[in-house]
JSON list of C-alpha atoms and ligand atoms in Angstrom, two decimals:
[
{"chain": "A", "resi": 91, "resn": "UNK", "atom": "CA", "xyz": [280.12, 65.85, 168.02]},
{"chain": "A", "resi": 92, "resn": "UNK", "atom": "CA", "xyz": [281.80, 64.36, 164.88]},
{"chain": "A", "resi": 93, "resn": "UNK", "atom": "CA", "xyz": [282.11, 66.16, 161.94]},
{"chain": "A", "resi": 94, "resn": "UNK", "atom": "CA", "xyz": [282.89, 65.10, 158.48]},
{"chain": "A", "resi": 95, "resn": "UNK", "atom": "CA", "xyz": [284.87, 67.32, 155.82]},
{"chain": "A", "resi": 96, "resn": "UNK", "atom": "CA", "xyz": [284.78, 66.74, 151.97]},
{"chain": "A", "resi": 97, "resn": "UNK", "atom": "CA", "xyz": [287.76, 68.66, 150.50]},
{"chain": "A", "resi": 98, "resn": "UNK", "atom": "CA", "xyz": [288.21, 69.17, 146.94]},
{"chain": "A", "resi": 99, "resn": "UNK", "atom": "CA", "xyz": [292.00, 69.06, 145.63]},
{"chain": "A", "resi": 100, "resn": "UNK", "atom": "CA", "xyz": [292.27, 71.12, 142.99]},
{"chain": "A", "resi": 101, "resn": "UNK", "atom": "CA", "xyz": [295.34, 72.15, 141.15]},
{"chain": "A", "resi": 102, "resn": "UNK", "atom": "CA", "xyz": [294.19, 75.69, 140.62]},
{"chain": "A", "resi": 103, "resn": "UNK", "atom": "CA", "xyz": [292.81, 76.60, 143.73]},
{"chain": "A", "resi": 104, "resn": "UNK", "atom": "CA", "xyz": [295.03, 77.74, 146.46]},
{"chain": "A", "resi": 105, "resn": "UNK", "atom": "CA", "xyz": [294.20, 77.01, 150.69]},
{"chain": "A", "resi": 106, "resn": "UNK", "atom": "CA", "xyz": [295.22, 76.34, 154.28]},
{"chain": "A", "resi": 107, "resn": "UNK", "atom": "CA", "xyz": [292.74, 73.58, 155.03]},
{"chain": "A", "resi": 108, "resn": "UNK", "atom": "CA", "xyz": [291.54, 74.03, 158.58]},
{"chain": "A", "resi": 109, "resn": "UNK", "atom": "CA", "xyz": [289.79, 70.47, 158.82]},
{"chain": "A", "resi": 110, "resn": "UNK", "atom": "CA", "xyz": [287.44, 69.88, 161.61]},
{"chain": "A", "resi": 111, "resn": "UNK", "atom": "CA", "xyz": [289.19, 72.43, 164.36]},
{"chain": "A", "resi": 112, "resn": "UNK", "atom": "CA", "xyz": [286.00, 72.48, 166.87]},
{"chain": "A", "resi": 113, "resn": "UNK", "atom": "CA", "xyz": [285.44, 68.42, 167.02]},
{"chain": "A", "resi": 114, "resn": "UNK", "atom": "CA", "xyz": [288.68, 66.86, 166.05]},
{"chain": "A", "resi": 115, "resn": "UNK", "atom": "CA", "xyz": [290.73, 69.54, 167.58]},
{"chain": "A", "resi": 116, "resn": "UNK", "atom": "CA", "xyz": [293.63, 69.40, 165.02]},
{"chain": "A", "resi": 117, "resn": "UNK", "atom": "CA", "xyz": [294.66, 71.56, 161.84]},
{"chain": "A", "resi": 118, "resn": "UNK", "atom": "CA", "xyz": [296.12, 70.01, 158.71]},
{"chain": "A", "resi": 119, "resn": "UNK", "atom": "CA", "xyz": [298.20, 72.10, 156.20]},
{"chain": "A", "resi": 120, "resn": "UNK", "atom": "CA", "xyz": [297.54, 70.60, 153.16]},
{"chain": "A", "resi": 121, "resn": "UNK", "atom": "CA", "xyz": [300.52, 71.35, 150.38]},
{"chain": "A", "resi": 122, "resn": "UNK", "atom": "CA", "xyz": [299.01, 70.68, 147.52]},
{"chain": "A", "resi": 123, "resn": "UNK", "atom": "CA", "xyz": [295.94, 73.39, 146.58]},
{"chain": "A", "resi": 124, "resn": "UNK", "atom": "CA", "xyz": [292.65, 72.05, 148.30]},
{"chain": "A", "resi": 125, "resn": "UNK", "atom": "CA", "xyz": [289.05, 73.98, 148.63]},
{"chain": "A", "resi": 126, "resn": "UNK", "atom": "CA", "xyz": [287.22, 72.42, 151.63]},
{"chain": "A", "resi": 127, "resn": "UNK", "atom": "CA", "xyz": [283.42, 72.75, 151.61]},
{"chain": "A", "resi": 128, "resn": "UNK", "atom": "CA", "xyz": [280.54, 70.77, 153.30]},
{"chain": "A", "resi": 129, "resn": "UNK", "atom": "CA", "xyz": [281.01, 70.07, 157.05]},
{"chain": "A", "resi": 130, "resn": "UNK", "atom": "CA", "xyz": [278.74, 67.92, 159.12]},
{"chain": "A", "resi": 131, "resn": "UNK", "atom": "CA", "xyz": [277.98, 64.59, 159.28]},
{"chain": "A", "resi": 132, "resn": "UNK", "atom": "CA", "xyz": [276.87, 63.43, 162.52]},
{"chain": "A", "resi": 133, "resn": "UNK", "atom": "CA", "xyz": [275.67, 65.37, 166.05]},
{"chain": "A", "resi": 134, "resn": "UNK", "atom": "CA", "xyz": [276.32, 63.26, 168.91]},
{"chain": "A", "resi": 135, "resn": "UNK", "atom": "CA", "xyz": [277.48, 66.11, 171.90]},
{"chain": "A", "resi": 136, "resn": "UNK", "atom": "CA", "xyz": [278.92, 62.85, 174.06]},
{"chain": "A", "resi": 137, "resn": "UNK", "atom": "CA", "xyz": [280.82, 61.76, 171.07]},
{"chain": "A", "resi": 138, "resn": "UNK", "atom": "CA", "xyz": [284.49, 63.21, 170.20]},
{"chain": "A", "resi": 139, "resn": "UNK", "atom": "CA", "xyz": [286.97, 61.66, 167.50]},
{"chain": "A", "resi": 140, "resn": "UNK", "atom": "CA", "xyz": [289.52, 62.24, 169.72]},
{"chain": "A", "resi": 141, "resn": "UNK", "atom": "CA", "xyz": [288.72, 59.36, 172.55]},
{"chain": "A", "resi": 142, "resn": "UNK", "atom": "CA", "xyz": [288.17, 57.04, 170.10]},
{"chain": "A", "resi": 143, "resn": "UNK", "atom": "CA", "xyz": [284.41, 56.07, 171.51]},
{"chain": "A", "resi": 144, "resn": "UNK", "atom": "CA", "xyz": [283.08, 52.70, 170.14]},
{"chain": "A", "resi": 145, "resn": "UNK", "atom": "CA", "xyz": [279.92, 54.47, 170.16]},
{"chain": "A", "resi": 146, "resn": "UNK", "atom": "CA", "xyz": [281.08, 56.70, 167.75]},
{"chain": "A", "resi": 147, "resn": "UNK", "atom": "CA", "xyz": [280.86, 56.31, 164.45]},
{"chain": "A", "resi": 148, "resn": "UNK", "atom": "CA", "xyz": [283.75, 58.28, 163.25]},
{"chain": "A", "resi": 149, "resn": "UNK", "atom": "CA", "xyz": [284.16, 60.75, 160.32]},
{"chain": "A", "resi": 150, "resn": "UNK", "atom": "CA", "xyz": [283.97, 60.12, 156.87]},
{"chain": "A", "resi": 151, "resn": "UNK", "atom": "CA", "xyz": [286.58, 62.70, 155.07]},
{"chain": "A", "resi": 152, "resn": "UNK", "atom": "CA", "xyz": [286.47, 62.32, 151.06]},
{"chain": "A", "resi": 153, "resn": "UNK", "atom": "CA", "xyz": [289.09, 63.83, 149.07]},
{"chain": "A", "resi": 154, "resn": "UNK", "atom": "CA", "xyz": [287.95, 64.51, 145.11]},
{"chain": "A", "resi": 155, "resn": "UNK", "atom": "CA", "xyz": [289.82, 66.09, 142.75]},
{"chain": "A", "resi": 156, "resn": "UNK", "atom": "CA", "xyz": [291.04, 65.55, 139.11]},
{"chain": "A", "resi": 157, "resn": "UNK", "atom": "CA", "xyz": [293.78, 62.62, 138.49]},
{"chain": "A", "resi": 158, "resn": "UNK", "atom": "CA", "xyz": [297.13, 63.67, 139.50]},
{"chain": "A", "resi": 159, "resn": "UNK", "atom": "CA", "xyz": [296.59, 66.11, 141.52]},
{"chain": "A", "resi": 160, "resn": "UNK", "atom": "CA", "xyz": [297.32, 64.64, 144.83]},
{"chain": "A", "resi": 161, "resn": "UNK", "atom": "CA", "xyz": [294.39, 62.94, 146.31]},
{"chain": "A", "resi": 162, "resn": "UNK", "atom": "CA", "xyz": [296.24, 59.90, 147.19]},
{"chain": "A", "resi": 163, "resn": "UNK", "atom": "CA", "xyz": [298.87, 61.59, 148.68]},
{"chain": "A", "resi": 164, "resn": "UNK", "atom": "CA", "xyz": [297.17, 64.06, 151.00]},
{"chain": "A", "resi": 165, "resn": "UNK", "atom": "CA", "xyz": [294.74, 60.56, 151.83]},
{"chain": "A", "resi": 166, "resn": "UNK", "atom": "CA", "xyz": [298.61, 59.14, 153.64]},
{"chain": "A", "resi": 167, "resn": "UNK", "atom": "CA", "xyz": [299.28, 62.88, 154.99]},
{"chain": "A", "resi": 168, "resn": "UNK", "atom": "CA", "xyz": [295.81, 62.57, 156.49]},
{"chain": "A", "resi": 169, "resn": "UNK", "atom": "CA", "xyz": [296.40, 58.89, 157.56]},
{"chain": "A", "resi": 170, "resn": "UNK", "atom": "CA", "xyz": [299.57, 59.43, 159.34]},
{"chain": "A", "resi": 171, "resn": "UNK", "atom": "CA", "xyz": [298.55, 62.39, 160.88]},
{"chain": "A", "resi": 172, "resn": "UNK", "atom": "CA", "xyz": [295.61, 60.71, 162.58]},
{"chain": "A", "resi": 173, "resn": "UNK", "atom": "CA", "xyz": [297.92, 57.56, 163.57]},
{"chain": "A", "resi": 174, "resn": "UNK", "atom": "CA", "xyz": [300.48, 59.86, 164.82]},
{"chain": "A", "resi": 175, "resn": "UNK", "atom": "CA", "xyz": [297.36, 61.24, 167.65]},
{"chain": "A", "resi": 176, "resn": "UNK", "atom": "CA", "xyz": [296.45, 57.46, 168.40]},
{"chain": "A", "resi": 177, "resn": "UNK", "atom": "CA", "xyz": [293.43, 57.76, 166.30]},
{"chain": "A", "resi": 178, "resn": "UNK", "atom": "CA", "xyz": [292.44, 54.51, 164.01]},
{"chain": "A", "resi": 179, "resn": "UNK", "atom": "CA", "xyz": [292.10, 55.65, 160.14]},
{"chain": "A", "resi": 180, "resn": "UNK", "atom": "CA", "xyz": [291.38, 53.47, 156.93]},
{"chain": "A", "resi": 181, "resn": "UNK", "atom": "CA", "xyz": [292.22, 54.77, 153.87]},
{"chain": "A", "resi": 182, "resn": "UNK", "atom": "CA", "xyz": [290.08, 53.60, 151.41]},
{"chain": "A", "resi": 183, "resn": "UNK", "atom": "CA", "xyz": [290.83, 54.33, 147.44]},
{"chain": "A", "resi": 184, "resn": "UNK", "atom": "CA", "xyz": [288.67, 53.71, 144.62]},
{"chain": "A", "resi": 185, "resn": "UNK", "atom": "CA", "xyz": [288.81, 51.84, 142.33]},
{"chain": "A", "resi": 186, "resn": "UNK", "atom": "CA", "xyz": [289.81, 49.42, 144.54]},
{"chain": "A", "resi": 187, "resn": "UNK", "atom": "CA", "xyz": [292.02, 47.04, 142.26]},
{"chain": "A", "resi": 188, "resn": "UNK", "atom": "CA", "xyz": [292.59, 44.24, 144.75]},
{"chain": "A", "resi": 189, "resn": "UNK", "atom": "CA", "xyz": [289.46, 43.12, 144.47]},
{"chain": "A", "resi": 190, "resn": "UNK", "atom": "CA", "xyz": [287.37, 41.20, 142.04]},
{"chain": "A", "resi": 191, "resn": "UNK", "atom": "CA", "xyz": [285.77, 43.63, 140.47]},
{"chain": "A", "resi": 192, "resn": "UNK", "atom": "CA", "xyz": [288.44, 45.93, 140.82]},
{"chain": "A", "resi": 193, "resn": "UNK", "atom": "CA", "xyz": [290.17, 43.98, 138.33]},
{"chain": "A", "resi": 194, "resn": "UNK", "atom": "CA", "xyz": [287.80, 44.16, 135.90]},
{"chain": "A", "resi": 195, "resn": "UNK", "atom": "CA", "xyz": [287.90, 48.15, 136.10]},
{"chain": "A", "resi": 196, "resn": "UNK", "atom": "CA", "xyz": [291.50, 47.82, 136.32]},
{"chain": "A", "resi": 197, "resn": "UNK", "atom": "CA", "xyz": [291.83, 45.59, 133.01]},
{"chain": "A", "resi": 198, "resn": "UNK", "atom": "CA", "xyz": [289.74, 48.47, 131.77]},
{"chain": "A", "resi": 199, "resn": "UNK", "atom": "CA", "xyz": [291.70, 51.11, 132.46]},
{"chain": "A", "resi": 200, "resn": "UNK", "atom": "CA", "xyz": [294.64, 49.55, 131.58]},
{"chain": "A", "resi": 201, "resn": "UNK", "atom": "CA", "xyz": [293.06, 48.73, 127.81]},
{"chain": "A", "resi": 202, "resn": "UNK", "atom": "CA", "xyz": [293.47, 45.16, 128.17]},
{"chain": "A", "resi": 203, "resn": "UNK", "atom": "CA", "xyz": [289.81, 44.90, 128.15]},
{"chain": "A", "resi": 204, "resn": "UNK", "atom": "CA", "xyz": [286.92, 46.49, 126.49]},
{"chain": "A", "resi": 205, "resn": "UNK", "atom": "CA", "xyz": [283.62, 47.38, 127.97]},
{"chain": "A", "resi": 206, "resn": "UNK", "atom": "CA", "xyz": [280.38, 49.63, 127.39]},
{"chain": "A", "resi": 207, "resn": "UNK", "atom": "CA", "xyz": [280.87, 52.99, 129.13]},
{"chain": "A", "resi": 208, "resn": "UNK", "atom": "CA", "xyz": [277.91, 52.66, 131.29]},
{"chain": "A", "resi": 209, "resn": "UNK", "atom": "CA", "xyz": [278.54, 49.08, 132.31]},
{"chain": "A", "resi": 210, "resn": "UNK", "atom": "CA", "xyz": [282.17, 50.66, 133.90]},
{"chain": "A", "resi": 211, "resn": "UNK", "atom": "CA", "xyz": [280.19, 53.21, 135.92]},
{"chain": "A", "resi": 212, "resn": "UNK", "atom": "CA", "xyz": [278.04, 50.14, 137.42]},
{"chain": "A", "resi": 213, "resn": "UNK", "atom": "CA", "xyz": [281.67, 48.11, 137.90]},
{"chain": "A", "resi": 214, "resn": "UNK", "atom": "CA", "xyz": [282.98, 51.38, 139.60]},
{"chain": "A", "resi": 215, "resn": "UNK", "atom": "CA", "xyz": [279.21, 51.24, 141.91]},
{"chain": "A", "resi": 216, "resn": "UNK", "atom": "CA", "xyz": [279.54, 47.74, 142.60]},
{"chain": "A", "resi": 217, "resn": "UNK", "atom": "CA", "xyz": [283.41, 47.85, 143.64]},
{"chain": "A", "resi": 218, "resn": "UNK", "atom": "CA", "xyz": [282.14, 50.46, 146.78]},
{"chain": "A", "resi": 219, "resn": "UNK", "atom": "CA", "xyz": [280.00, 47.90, 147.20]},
{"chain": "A", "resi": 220, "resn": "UNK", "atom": "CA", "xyz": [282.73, 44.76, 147.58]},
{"chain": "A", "resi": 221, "resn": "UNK", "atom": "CA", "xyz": [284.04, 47.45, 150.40]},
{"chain": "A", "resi": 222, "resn": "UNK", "atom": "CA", "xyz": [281.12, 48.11, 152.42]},
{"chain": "A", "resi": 223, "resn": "UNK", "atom": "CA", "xyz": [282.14, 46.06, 155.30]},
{"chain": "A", "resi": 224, "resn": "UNK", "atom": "CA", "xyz": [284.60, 48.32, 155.97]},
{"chain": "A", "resi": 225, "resn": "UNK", "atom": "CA", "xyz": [282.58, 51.61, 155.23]},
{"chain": "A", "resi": 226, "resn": "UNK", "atom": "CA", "xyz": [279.48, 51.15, 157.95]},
{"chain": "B", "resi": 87, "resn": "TMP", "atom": "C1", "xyz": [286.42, 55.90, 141.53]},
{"chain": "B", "resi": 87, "resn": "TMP", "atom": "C2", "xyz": [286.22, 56.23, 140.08]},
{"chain": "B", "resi": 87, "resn": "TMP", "atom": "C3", "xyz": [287.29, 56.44, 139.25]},
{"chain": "B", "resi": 87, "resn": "TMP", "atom": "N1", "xyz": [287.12, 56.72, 137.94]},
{"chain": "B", "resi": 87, "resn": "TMP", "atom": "C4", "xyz": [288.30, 56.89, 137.08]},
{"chain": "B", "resi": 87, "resn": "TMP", "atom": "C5", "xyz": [289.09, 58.11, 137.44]},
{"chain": "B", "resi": 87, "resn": "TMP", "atom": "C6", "xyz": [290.51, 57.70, 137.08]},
{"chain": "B", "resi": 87, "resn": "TMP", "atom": "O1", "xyz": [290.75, 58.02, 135.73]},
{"chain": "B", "resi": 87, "resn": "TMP", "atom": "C7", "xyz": [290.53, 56.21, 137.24]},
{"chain": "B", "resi": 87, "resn": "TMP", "atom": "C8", "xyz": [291.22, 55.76, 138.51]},
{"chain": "B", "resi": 87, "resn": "TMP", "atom": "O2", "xyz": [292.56, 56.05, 138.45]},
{"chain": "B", "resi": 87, "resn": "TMP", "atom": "P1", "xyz": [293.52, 55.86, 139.73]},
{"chain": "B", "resi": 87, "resn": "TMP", "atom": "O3", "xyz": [293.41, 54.43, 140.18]},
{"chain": "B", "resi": 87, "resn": "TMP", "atom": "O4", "xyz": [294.86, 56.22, 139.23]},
{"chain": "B", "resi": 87, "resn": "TMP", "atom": "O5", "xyz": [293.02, 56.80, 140.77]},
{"chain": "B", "resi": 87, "resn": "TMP", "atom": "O6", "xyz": [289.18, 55.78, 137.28]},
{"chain": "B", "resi": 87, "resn": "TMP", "atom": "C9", "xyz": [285.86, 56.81, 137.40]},
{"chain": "B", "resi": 87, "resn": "TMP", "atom": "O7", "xyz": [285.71, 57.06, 136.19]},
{"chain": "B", "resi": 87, "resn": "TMP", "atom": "N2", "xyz": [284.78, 56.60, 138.20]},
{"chain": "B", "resi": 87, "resn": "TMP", "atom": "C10", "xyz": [284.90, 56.32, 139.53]},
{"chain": "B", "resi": 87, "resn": "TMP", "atom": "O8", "xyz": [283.89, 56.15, 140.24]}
]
């Protein structure tokens, strides 16, 4: 059974993250202040994390929170912790600024360009998009 987490970092908030302890089998003290909600993603009773199944199709685990306040940083905890127990892990960020359109997002952010609020959002839709390979 694979389950997926969603954890909110929050700088107000204040938690001992227990992600996933039934199907991954492993708890994570995050340092910064997290609120973890929403759980499941998948039910497959043959399939666990922690074998690494090509069947499986792994968990998602999406860390929000407000700028600064330690997203990316508990996203490398995360990623070395899972490394560290022979598990594979991506880390994906967005935006993605490598790419093509995440240069256009980042020349926006960055006030070197200038473009329509909503036409951003779509640039911020379509750079998930440039990284779907990875995703499914
Ligand atoms: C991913 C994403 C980021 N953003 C903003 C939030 C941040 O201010 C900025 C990304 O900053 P960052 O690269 O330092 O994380 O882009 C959006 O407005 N929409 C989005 O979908």
């Amino acid at each position: 059974m694979i389950y997926g987490t969603c954890i909110i970092a929050s700088k107000s908030l204040s938690f001992k993250a227990l992600l996933l302890r039934n199907s991954l089998n492993f708890q994570v003290n995050f340092s910064s202040k997290c609120f973890p909600r929403q759980i499941r993603m998948e039910s497959n009773l043959n399939c666990s994390i922690e074998v690494n199944k090509k069947e499986c199709r792994g968990a998602l685990i999406v860390l929000e929170g407000l700028d600064r306040s330690g997203k990316s940083s508990q996203c490398s905890r995360l990623v070395s912790y899972f490394e560290g127990q022979g598990i594979h892990a991506e880390l994906l960020r967005f935006p993605d600024r490598t790419t093509n359109v995440g240069k256009m997002i980042s020349a926006y952010l960055t006030n070197a360009s200038q473009l329509d609020d909503r036409a951003i959002q779509h640039l911020f839709s379509a750079n998930r998009w440039e990284k779907r390979f990875v995703c499914f």
